[in-house]
Tab-separated table of C-alpha atoms and ligand atoms in Angstrom:
chain	number	residue	atom	x	y	z
A	511	MET	CA	28.058	-3.296	-1.157
A	512	LYS	CA	27.348	-0.050	-2.928
A	513	ASN	CA	23.746	0.442	-3.467
A	514	PHE	CA	21.733	-1.043	-0.655
A	515	CYS	CA	21.437	-1.177	3.060
A	516	PHE	CA	22.628	-4.192	4.829
A	517	PHE	CA	21.990	-4.854	8.487
A	518	PRO	CA	23.996	-7.684	9.880
A	519	ILE	CA	23.840	-9.256	13.311
A	520	ILE	CA	21.669	-8.727	16.325
A	521	GLY	CA	22.130	-5.736	18.556
A	522	MET	CA	24.341	-3.411	16.585
A	523	ALA	CA	24.034	0.011	18.109
A	524	PHE	CA	23.772	3.014	15.828
A	525	LEU	CA	24.914	1.185	12.787
A	526	SER	CA	25.521	3.516	9.897
A	527	CYS	CA	25.505	2.060	6.437
A	528	CYS	CA	24.663	2.489	2.806
A	529	ALA	CA	26.405	4.682	0.309
A	530	CYS	CA	23.127	5.896	-1.233
A	531	ASN	CA	21.320	7.037	1.913
A	532	LYS	CA	22.596	7.027	5.426
A	533	HIS	CA	20.719	4.980	8.020
A	534	TYR	CA	21.338	4.934	11.683
A	535	HIS	CA	19.645	2.220	13.693
A	536	GLU	CA	19.837	0.718	17.072
A	537	ASN	CA	19.374	-2.966	17.719
A	538	ALA	CA	18.752	-3.896	14.099
A	539	THR	CA	17.816	-7.562	14.259
A	540	ASN	CA	18.396	-9.340	11.029
A	541	ILE	CA	18.989	-12.509	9.148
A	542	THR	CA	21.895	-12.277	6.735
A	543	THR	CA	22.237	-15.913	5.692
A	544	ASN	CA	19.505	-18.276	4.535
A	545	ALA	CA	18.880	-21.265	6.772
A	546	THR	CA	19.892	-24.416	4.870
A	547	LYS	CA	16.275	-25.569	4.517
A	548	HIS	CA	15.512	-22.466	2.399
A	549	LEU	CA	18.297	-22.907	-0.132
A	550	SER	CA	16.198	-25.109	-2.406
A	551	LYS	CA	13.059	-22.987	-2.043
A	552	PRO	CA	11.543	-20.753	-4.741
A	553	TYR	CA	11.768	-16.989	-4.857
A	554	VAL	CA	8.989	-14.403	-4.680
A	555	ILE	CA	9.123	-10.875	-6.054
A	556	LEU	CA	6.106	-8.873	-4.907
A	557	ILE	CA	5.685	-5.794	-7.085
A	558	SER	CA	3.265	-3.009	-6.266
A	559	LEU	CA	2.131	-0.692	-9.042
A	560	ASP	CA	0.503	2.063	-6.999
A	561	GLY	CA	-2.906	3.182	-8.250
A	562	PHE	CA	-3.027	0.700	-11.161
A	563	ARG	CA	-6.773	0.441	-11.757
A	564	TRP	CA	-8.228	-2.966	-12.657
A	565	ASP	CA	-9.166	-1.947	-16.217
A	566	TYR	CA	-5.891	-0.337	-17.394
A	567	THR	CA	-4.353	-3.498	-18.893
A	568	GLU	CA	-7.339	-4.280	-21.062
A	569	ARG	CA	-7.695	-0.654	-22.118
A	570	PHE	CA	-4.040	-0.028	-22.993
A	571	GLN	CA	-2.667	-3.492	-23.840
A	572	PRO	CA	0.878	-3.161	-22.499
A	573	PRO	CA	2.729	-5.946	-24.371
A	574	ASN	CA	5.013	-7.370	-21.672
A	575	LEU	CA	2.416	-7.312	-18.939
A	576	SER	CA	-0.191	-8.836	-21.264
A	577	THR	CA	2.101	-11.786	-22.071
A	578	PHE	CA	2.976	-12.167	-18.394
A	579	ILE	CA	-0.739	-12.410	-17.561
A	580	ALA	CA	-1.637	-14.692	-20.478
A	581	GLU	CA	1.034	-17.172	-19.361
A	582	GLY	CA	0.206	-16.816	-15.673
A	583	VAL	CA	-2.802	-16.004	-13.512
A	584	GLN	CA	-4.938	-12.960	-12.899
A	585	ALA	CA	-7.860	-11.884	-10.766
A	586	GLU	CA	-10.650	-9.974	-12.475
A	587	SER	CA	-9.739	-7.291	-9.947
A	588	LEU	CA	-8.073	-6.905	-6.559
A	589	ILE	CA	-10.376	-5.589	-3.841
A	590	PRO	CA	-8.673	-3.117	-1.519
A	591	CYS	CA	-9.491	-2.555	2.133
A	592	PHE	CA	-11.306	0.547	3.285
A	593	PRO	CA	-10.118	3.263	3.027
A	594	SER	CA	-8.680	2.581	-0.430
A	595	LYS	CA	-5.508	4.548	0.250
A	596	THR	CA	-1.862	3.661	-0.232
A	597	PHE	CA	-0.600	3.022	3.283
A	598	PRO	CA	-3.400	0.932	4.788
A	599	ASN	CA	-3.569	-1.223	1.665
A	600	HIS	CA	0.124	-1.839	1.149
A	601	TYR	CA	0.337	-2.790	4.757
A	602	SER	CA	-2.696	-5.094	4.422
A	603	ILE	CA	-0.967	-6.791	1.499
A	604	ALA	CA	2.221	-7.045	3.567
A	605	THR	CA	0.483	-8.466	6.653
A	606	GLY	CA	-2.700	-10.173	5.412
A	607	MET	CA	-4.683	-8.108	7.921
A	608	TYR	CA	-7.456	-5.553	7.725
A	609	PRO	CA	-6.308	-2.021	8.626
A	610	ASP	CA	-8.448	-2.230	11.777
A	611	HIS	CA	-6.160	-5.048	12.942
A	612	HIS	CA	-2.737	-3.917	11.676
A	613	GLY	CA	-3.201	-0.334	12.856
A	614	ILE	CA	-2.125	1.727	9.815
A	615	VAL	CA	-5.748	2.695	9.331
A	616	SER	CA	-5.155	5.484	6.835
A	617	ASN	CA	-2.459	7.687	5.287
A	618	SER	CA	-2.962	10.025	8.245
A	619	PHE	CA	-4.687	9.316	11.514
A	620	PHE	CA	-4.501	10.040	15.237
A	621	ASN	CA	-3.573	7.283	17.667
A	622	PRO	CA	-5.129	8.102	21.068
A	623	ASP	CA	-2.844	5.692	22.954
A	624	LYS	CA	0.248	7.403	21.555
A	625	ASN	CA	-1.445	10.804	21.592
A	626	ALA	CA	0.220	11.389	18.215
A	627	ILE	CA	-0.662	11.751	14.555
A	628	TYR	CA	0.770	9.396	11.921
A	629	LYS	CA	1.375	10.961	8.508
A	630	ILE	CA	3.079	9.378	5.532
A	631	ARG	CA	5.414	12.340	5.135
A	632	ASP	CA	6.536	12.199	8.767
A	633	ARG	CA	9.626	10.031	8.394
A	634	GLU	CA	10.033	9.512	12.109
A	635	LYS	CA	6.576	7.921	12.333
A	636	VAL	CA	6.904	6.016	9.061
A	637	GLU	CA	10.134	4.398	10.296
A	638	ASP	CA	8.909	3.722	13.833
A	639	GLY	CA	7.949	0.053	14.116
A	640	THR	CA	5.726	0.644	17.142
A	641	TRP	CA	3.016	2.032	14.846
A	642	TYR	CA	2.852	-1.189	12.850
A	643	GLY	CA	0.900	-4.250	13.968
A	644	GLY	CA	0.853	-7.688	12.383
A	645	THR	CA	3.814	-9.556	10.970
A	646	PRO	CA	4.866	-8.290	7.532
A	647	ILE	CA	5.826	-11.084	5.171
A	648	TRP	CA	9.536	-10.124	5.329
A	649	VAL	CA	9.387	-10.332	9.127
A	650	GLN	CA	7.702	-13.734	8.996
A	651	ALA	CA	10.416	-14.872	6.566
A	652	ALA	CA	13.202	-13.492	8.769
A	653	LYS	CA	11.770	-15.325	11.776
A	654	ALA	CA	12.124	-18.534	9.767
A	655	GLY	CA	15.732	-17.725	8.880
A	656	MET	CA	15.150	-16.483	5.334
A	657	VAL	CA	16.964	-13.551	3.734
A	658	THR	CA	14.648	-10.817	2.385
A	659	ALA	CA	14.993	-7.551	0.459
A	660	SER	CA	12.919	-4.526	-0.444
A	661	TYR	CA	13.228	-1.750	-2.949
A	662	PHE	CA	10.408	0.107	-1.220
A	663	PHE	CA	7.209	-1.115	0.361
A	664	VAL	CA	5.101	0.474	3.069
A	665	GLY	CA	6.354	-0.792	6.424
A	666	SER	CA	9.716	-2.008	5.131
A	667	GLU	CA	11.604	0.945	6.578
A	668	ALA	CA	10.182	0.405	10.057
A	669	ASP	CA	11.577	-1.954	12.677
A	670	VAL	CA	8.405	-3.997	12.976
A	671	GLN	CA	8.893	-6.404	15.891
A	672	GLY	CA	12.497	-5.165	15.727
A	673	ILE	CA	13.003	-6.562	12.224
A	674	ARG	CA	13.488	-5.010	8.794
A	675	PRO	CA	14.192	-6.704	5.475
A	676	THR	CA	17.827	-7.850	5.311
A	677	TYR	CA	18.439	-5.358	2.485
A	678	TYR	CA	16.208	-2.318	2.095
A	679	HIS	CA	15.990	1.279	0.979
A	680	ARG	CA	14.414	4.307	2.571
A	681	TYR	CA	11.636	5.619	0.379
A	682	ASP	CA	12.774	8.048	-2.279
A	683	GLY	CA	10.327	8.458	-5.141
A	684	SER	CA	12.993	10.052	-7.357
A	685	VAL	CA	14.997	6.810	-7.748
A	686	PRO	CA	14.583	5.780	-11.425
A	687	ASN	CA	12.611	2.573	-11.960
A	688	ASP	CA	15.512	1.003	-13.858
A	689	THR	CA	17.764	1.510	-10.844
A	690	ARG	CA	15.245	-0.408	-8.739
A	691	VAL	CA	15.227	-3.280	-11.221
A	692	SER	CA	19.039	-3.326	-11.447
A	693	GLN	CA	19.188	-3.591	-7.680
A	694	VAL	CA	16.793	-6.534	-7.666
A	695	MET	CA	18.939	-8.274	-10.265
A	696	GLU	CA	22.019	-7.638	-8.149
A	697	TRP	CA	20.278	-9.283	-5.224
A	698	LEU	CA	19.291	-12.257	-7.345
A	699	ASN	CA	22.878	-12.673	-8.468
A	700	MET	CA	24.197	-12.967	-4.923
A	701	PRO	CA	25.500	-16.333	-3.699
A	702	ASP	CA	22.785	-18.805	-2.578
A	703	GLU	CA	23.233	-18.226	1.149
A	704	LYS	CA	22.906	-14.447	0.810
A	705	ARG	CA	20.316	-14.301	-1.987
A	706	PRO	CA	16.925	-13.008	-0.782
A	707	HIS	CA	13.961	-15.338	-1.345
A	708	MET	CA	11.382	-12.644	-0.648
A	709	ILE	CA	11.782	-9.330	-2.467
A	710	THR	CA	9.435	-6.350	-2.734
A	711	LEU	CA	9.429	-3.624	-5.357
A	712	TYR	CA	7.280	-0.516	-5.680
A	713	PHE	CA	6.490	1.848	-8.555
A	714	SER	CA	4.319	4.928	-8.046
A	715	ASP	CA	3.957	5.908	-11.732
A	716	MET	CA	0.321	5.014	-12.372
A	717	ASP	CA	-0.825	6.692	-9.151
A	718	ASP	CA	1.138	9.834	-10.013
A	719	VAL	CA	-0.372	10.167	-13.471
A	720	GLY	CA	-3.825	9.054	-12.299
A	721	HIS	CA	-3.994	11.846	-9.708
A	722	LYS	CA	-2.793	14.375	-12.237
A	723	VAL	CA	-5.111	13.684	-15.165
A	724	GLY	CA	-7.753	11.335	-13.768
A	725	PRO	CA	-8.406	7.758	-14.903
A	726	ASN	CA	-10.167	8.667	-18.157
A	727	ASP	CA	-7.474	10.592	-20.001
A	728	ASP	CA	-6.109	7.792	-22.177
A	729	ASP	CA	-3.025	9.368	-23.774
A	730	PRO	CA	-0.998	10.269	-20.666
A	731	LEU	CA	-2.083	7.086	-18.883
A	732	LYS	CA	-1.071	4.917	-21.825
A	733	LYS	CA	2.250	6.698	-22.228
A	734	LYS	CA	3.183	6.135	-18.575
A	735	LEU	CA	1.993	2.549	-18.695
A	736	MET	CA	4.072	1.732	-21.773
A	737	THR	CA	7.218	3.079	-20.093
A	738	LEU	CA	6.467	1.084	-16.973
A	739	ASP	CA	5.794	-1.949	-19.162
A	740	SER	CA	9.304	-1.775	-20.678
A	741	THR	CA	10.821	-1.682	-17.200
A	742	LEU	CA	8.733	-4.689	-16.220
A	743	GLY	CA	9.679	-6.430	-19.476
A	744	ARG	CA	13.328	-5.997	-18.572
A	745	LEU	CA	12.700	-7.509	-15.154
A	746	PHE	CA	10.775	-10.436	-16.673
A	747	ASP	CA	13.586	-11.166	-19.161
A	748	GLU	CA	16.426	-10.822	-16.699
A	749	THR	CA	14.776	-12.901	-13.980
A	750	LYS	CA	14.057	-15.628	-16.539
A	751	ALA	CA	17.714	-15.590	-17.590
A	752	THR	CA	18.833	-16.410	-14.034
A	753	GLY	CA	17.245	-19.861	-14.343
A	754	LEU	CA	16.046	-19.522	-10.730
A	755	PRO	CA	12.513	-20.575	-9.722
A	756	ILE	CA	11.209	-17.018	-9.414
A	757	ASN	CA	7.523	-16.199	-8.860
A	758	ILE	CA	6.543	-12.651	-9.696
A	759	ILE	CA	3.370	-11.256	-8.138
A	760	ILE	CA	2.089	-7.899	-9.381
A	761	VAL	CA	-0.492	-6.057	-7.315
A	762	SER	CA	-1.908	-2.608	-6.856
A	763	ASP	CA	-3.241	-0.970	-3.749
A	764	HIS	CA	-6.370	0.666	-5.236
A	765	GLY	CA	-7.890	2.165	-8.380
A	766	MET	CA	-8.808	5.744	-9.241
A	767	ILE	CA	-11.923	7.856	-9.878
A	768	GLU	CA	-12.253	11.140	-11.709
A	769	ILE	CA	-12.940	14.114	-9.430
A	770	PRO	CA	-13.745	17.373	-11.211
A	771	VAL	CA	-12.329	20.321	-9.304
A	772	ASN	CA	-15.840	21.672	-8.697
A	773	GLN	CA	-16.612	18.515	-6.696
A	774	TYR	CA	-14.000	19.195	-4.030
A	775	MET	CA	-15.264	20.364	-0.638
A	776	PRO	CA	-13.124	22.373	1.815
A	777	VAL	CA	-12.422	20.284	4.898
A	778	GLU	CA	-12.179	23.513	6.895
A	779	SER	CA	-15.978	23.734	6.627
A	780	ILE	CA	-16.335	20.859	9.092
A	781	GLU	CA	-13.470	21.650	11.457
A	782	ASN	CA	-14.086	22.728	15.049
A	783	ASP	CA	-10.800	22.493	16.939
A	784	GLU	CA	-12.306	23.396	20.301
A	785	VAL	CA	-14.582	20.373	20.281
A	786	TYR	CA	-12.775	17.764	18.172
A	787	LYS	CA	-9.683	16.984	16.127
A	788	THR	CA	-10.183	16.590	12.376
A	789	VAL	CA	-7.552	14.322	10.819
A	790	ASN	CA	-7.262	13.157	7.215
A	791	ASN	CA	-9.485	14.322	4.372
A	792	GLY	CA	-10.253	13.054	0.888
A	793	ALA	CA	-12.753	10.202	0.891
A	794	ILE	CA	-12.857	9.862	4.691
A	795	VAL	CA	-12.429	12.403	7.473
A	796	HIS	CA	-11.784	11.120	10.999
A	797	ILE	CA	-13.238	13.086	13.928
A	798	TYR	CA	-11.724	12.578	17.390
A	799	LEU	CA	-13.794	14.115	20.182
A	800	ASN	CA	-12.077	16.012	22.968
A	801	GLN	CA	-14.905	14.918	25.287
A	802	LYS	CA	-16.468	11.527	24.587
A	803	ASP	CA	-19.773	12.760	26.096
A	804	ASP	CA	-20.166	15.123	23.152
A	805	LEU	CA	-20.805	12.316	20.686
A	806	GLU	CA	-24.568	12.788	20.142
A	807	THR	CA	-24.366	16.598	20.077
A	808	VAL	CA	-21.479	16.693	17.626
A	809	LEU	CA	-23.088	14.028	15.487
A	810	THR	CA	-26.280	16.084	15.262
A	811	GLU	CA	-24.364	19.263	14.464
A	812	LEU	CA	-22.370	17.622	11.721
A	813	LYS	CA	-25.403	15.819	10.330
A	814	ASN	CA	-27.149	19.182	10.021
A	815	LYS	CA	-24.403	20.114	7.560
A	816	GLU	CA	-25.286	17.213	5.262
A	817	THR	CA	-28.227	19.126	3.745
A	818	GLY	CA	-27.243	20.646	0.422
A	819	ASN	CA	-23.819	19.064	0.718
A	820	HIS	CA	-22.297	15.898	-0.709
A	821	PHE	CA	-21.249	13.956	2.352
A	822	LYS	CA	-22.742	11.800	5.110
A	823	VAL	CA	-21.838	11.681	8.776
A	824	TYR	CA	-21.675	8.434	10.770
A	825	LYS	CA	-20.663	7.095	14.129
A	826	THR	CA	-17.543	5.082	13.366
A	827	LYS	CA	-19.171	1.714	13.998
A	828	ASP	CA	-22.044	2.536	11.573
A	829	THR	CA	-19.837	3.792	8.734
A	830	PRO	CA	-20.336	1.967	5.417
A	831	GLY	CA	-17.304	0.535	3.622
A	832	PHE	CA	-15.629	-1.311	6.485
A	833	GLU	CA	-15.182	-5.059	6.020
A	834	ILE	CA	-15.522	-5.679	9.751
A	835	VAL	CA	-17.006	-3.569	12.541
A	836	PRO	CA	-14.241	-1.029	13.181
A	837	ASN	CA	-12.800	-1.387	16.632
A	838	ASN	CA	-9.449	0.353	16.420
A	839	LYS	CA	-9.339	3.596	18.438
A	840	SER	CA	-7.274	5.246	15.722
A	841	TRP	CA	-10.370	5.627	13.516
A	842	GLY	CA	-11.816	8.203	15.910
A	843	ASP	CA	-15.443	8.629	16.992
A	844	ILE	CA	-17.145	9.922	13.863
A	845	GLN	CA	-16.430	9.526	10.144
A	846	ILE	CA	-17.430	11.926	7.402
A	847	ILE	CA	-17.799	10.228	4.036
A	848	PRO	CA	-18.203	12.145	0.759
A	849	ASP	CA	-20.558	10.790	-1.903
A	850	GLU	CA	-18.792	8.843	-4.666
A	851	GLY	CA	-17.086	11.377	-6.926
A	852	TRP	CA	-16.892	14.090	-4.235
A	853	PHE	CA	-13.796	14.703	-2.148
A	854	PHE	CA	-12.573	16.785	0.784
A	855	THR	CA	-9.416	18.842	0.525
A	856	TYR	CA	-7.779	21.916	2.062
A	857	GLN	CA	-8.717	25.406	0.860
A	858	ARG	CA	-5.107	25.939	-0.202
A	859	SER	CA	-5.210	22.902	-2.516
A	860	LEU	CA	-8.458	24.152	-3.997
A	861	ALA	CA	-6.892	27.570	-4.525
A	862	PHE	CA	-3.977	25.863	-6.274
A	863	TYR	CA	-6.308	23.942	-8.618
A	864	HIS	CA	-8.169	27.130	-9.484
A	865	SER	CA	-5.058	29.252	-10.030
A	866	SER	CA	-3.472	26.529	-12.188
A	867	GLY	CA	-6.565	26.126	-14.334
A	868	ILE	CA	-6.848	22.443	-13.377
A	869	GLU	CA	-10.382	21.122	-13.928
A	870	ILE	CA	-10.061	17.351	-13.618
A	871	THR	CA	-8.107	15.237	-11.136
A	872	GLY	CA	-8.050	11.601	-10.023
A	873	GLN	CA	-8.502	10.364	-6.453
A	874	HIS	CA	-9.122	7.226	-4.396
A	875	GLY	CA	-9.957	6.295	-0.841
A	876	PHE	CA	-13.611	5.379	-1.375
A	877	ASP	CA	-15.590	2.310	-0.328
A	878	PRO	CA	-14.005	-0.785	-1.953
A	879	ASN	CA	-17.487	-1.784	-3.120
A	880	PHE	CA	-17.042	0.857	-5.842
A	881	LYS	CA	-15.440	-1.000	-8.725
A	882	LYS	CA	-13.388	2.064	-9.659
A	883	MET	CA	-11.438	1.543	-6.428
A	884	HIS	CA	-10.325	-1.958	-7.468
A	885	GLY	CA	-6.738	-2.712	-8.372
A	886	VAL	CA	-4.924	-5.635	-10.010
A	887	PHE	CA	-3.551	-9.034	-9.109
A	888	TYR	CA	-1.356	-10.766	-11.707
A	889	ALA	CA	1.179	-13.528	-11.096
A	890	ASN	CA	3.524	-15.704	-13.089
A	891	GLY	CA	6.130	-18.294	-12.163
A	892	PRO	CA	6.574	-21.973	-11.360
A	893	ALA	CA	4.071	-21.851	-8.468
A	894	PHE	CA	1.250	-20.462	-10.615
A	895	LYS	CA	-1.170	-21.987	-13.098
A	896	ASN	CA	-1.011	-20.894	-16.718
A	897	GLY	CA	-3.777	-18.830	-18.281
A	898	TYR	CA	-5.991	-18.921	-15.196
A	899	VAL	CA	-8.477	-16.203	-14.240
A	900	THR	CA	-10.107	-15.933	-10.819
A	901	PRO	CA	-13.017	-13.657	-9.788
A	902	PRO	CA	-12.220	-10.469	-7.811
A	903	ILE	CA	-10.280	-11.264	-4.628
A	904	LYS	CA	-9.471	-9.307	-1.493
A	905	ASN	CA	-5.889	-8.182	-1.067
A	906	ILE	CA	-5.621	-9.698	2.445
A	907	HIS	CA	-5.484	-13.185	0.888
A	908	ILE	CA	-2.148	-12.565	-0.849
A	909	TYR	CA	-0.166	-12.984	2.367
A	910	PRO	CA	-1.134	-16.590	3.114
A	911	MET	CA	-0.495	-17.396	-0.550
A	912	ILE	CA	3.078	-16.105	-0.306
A	913	CYS	CA	3.556	-18.070	2.921
A	914	GLU	CA	2.411	-21.184	1.061
A	915	ILE	CA	4.819	-20.601	-1.845
A	916	LEU	CA	7.776	-19.984	0.467
A	917	GLY	CA	6.860	-22.717	2.935
A	918	LEU	CA	6.359	-20.276	5.813
A	919	GLU	CA	3.878	-20.735	8.614
A	920	ILE	CA	0.784	-18.516	8.390
A	921	PRO	CA	0.438	-16.550	11.655
A	922	ASP	CA	-2.838	-17.269	13.510
A	923	ASP	CA	-3.977	-13.655	13.616
A	924	VAL	CA	-3.950	-13.090	9.841
A	925	ASP	CA	-7.358	-12.146	8.324
A	926	GLY	CA	-6.562	-13.475	4.833
A	927	LYS	CA	-7.371	-17.091	4.013
A	928	LEU	CA	-5.346	-19.381	1.773
A	929	VAL	CA	-8.501	-21.197	0.675
A	930	GLU	CA	-9.820	-17.986	-0.934
A	931	ILE	CA	-6.862	-17.715	-3.307
A	932	GLU	CA	-5.153	-21.104	-3.608
A	933	GLY	CA	-6.968	-21.823	-6.890
A	934	VAL	CA	-4.288	-19.755	-8.639
A	935	LEU	CA	-1.529	-22.106	-7.462
A	936	LYS	CA	-0.467	-25.281	-9.192
A	937	LYS	CA	-1.312	-28.291	-7.068
B	1344	LIG	P1	-1.734	8.333	-1.866
B	1344	LIG	O1	-1.977	8.360	-3.308
B	1344	LIG	O2	-1.931	9.655	-1.235
B	1344	LIG	O3	-2.500	7.286	-1.127
B	1344	LIG	O4	-0.184	7.985	-1.637
B	1344	LIG	C1	0.709	7.689	-2.699
B	1344	LIG	C2	2.062	8.198	-2.351
B	1344	LIG	O5	2.609	7.500	-1.232
B	1344	LIG	C3	3.117	7.970	-3.426
B	1344	LIG	O6	3.058	8.934	-4.414
B	1344	LIG	C4	4.402	8.067	-2.647
B	1344	LIG	O7	4.890	9.372	-2.661
B	1344	LIG	C5	3.991	7.756	-1.221
B	1344	LIG	N1	4.695	6.571	-0.714
B	1344	LIG	C6	4.666	5.317	-1.180
B	1344	LIG	N2	5.454	4.486	-0.455
B	1344	LIG	C7	6.005	5.251	0.513
B	1344	LIG	C8	6.912	5.010	1.579
B	1344	LIG	N3	7.406	3.788	1.781
B	1344	LIG	N4	7.236	6.050	2.378
B	1344	LIG	C9	6.714	7.272	2.171
B	1344	LIG	N5	5.875	7.571	1.174
B	1344	LIG	C10	5.513	6.590	0.351
B	1345	LIG	ZN1	-1.700	4.184	-3.661
B	1346	LIG	ZN1	-2.774	7.978	-4.806
């Protein structure tokens, strides 16, 4: 065991493992051997290509991915949840729930019950399972006695319901993509009883380049995509060579829109710490009132700032973009939503853009009704039809589809519906 983390047995206190990164956990509850009924089941590899916009494949024609799609299934686009950010959407894919229900409502937010702020760079919060609602697919699999593995996925490092994937890695964006693929192949070459049937993989490349140059700068986007395509090609070839019934599902969490630097707005212009907390920025700013009675006054004050600006102010329940009426307290009382193509950021980031001579960037987070926020859904393997295209689908439906492929029960509280997506599966 050199390269991955392995948590055996229930109730091991302060277990330290893993040669790559050290982990210390209490009461890690895990399945290390597949129940006999799973031994003859297929395998699923769920791959997330962060920020892979729905139109990139057609525009850049990556050869391996194009063949994968032609011989498998695809959705015209994958519709993210609002806000179209990385954490809420990965966790919606992992749980089949809207962010309002699973609780990771944004990349940063305040939870009034915990009286604490969640931020994706705060490792303590990211790895604390009490922030995460729902039942991630690897947890559902573990409950059924199935071995799982993850080379990164939002939520996989947290002890959700006390359970993590059997094998997993703490997020480290500097790990080369080929290392991630080699690890997956190592897992797939384990003996039957130990071999994970549910594996996740994550690549941030398209999001990284998309933020840097925007979604319209073909050369750098194409270059990154072609490199990623070779890595994927290697995975496709090597998984095929195993002879195992492996289903590969490729998704992205959101798309990307061009934001010229002169369309950024300083979030400091709407802050007022004495009256409310301002958390998150970008395409949605959450306002948490210190005194709930101040709602109408603060709303009026903020609405007065709309004039001559490029944002709108709403009570949370009236905010456009949500799939369901937002009910989770972590959203806050008021939302500030920039117009499409406008974006909030800190003064210091703006200063950085100006001093670096940067004029164009890419961003996401907007209402999923904007097509530019859509991502991808591609799949190939024995469970999937060949050469089948479905209209745009919501990402919450992927979870029940994976349950169906792996023969797992679909939890009652999942928002996604098998009927919305099962057309991609062979009968
Ligand atoms: P954003 O584009 O701001 O929504 O977030 C994308 C970033 O999320 C990526 O560039 C990664 O750095 C980060 N990220 C992705 N997965 C994880 C994870 N499991 N833990 C911490 N950060 C992550
Ligand atoms: Zn993302
Ligand atoms: Zn991003």
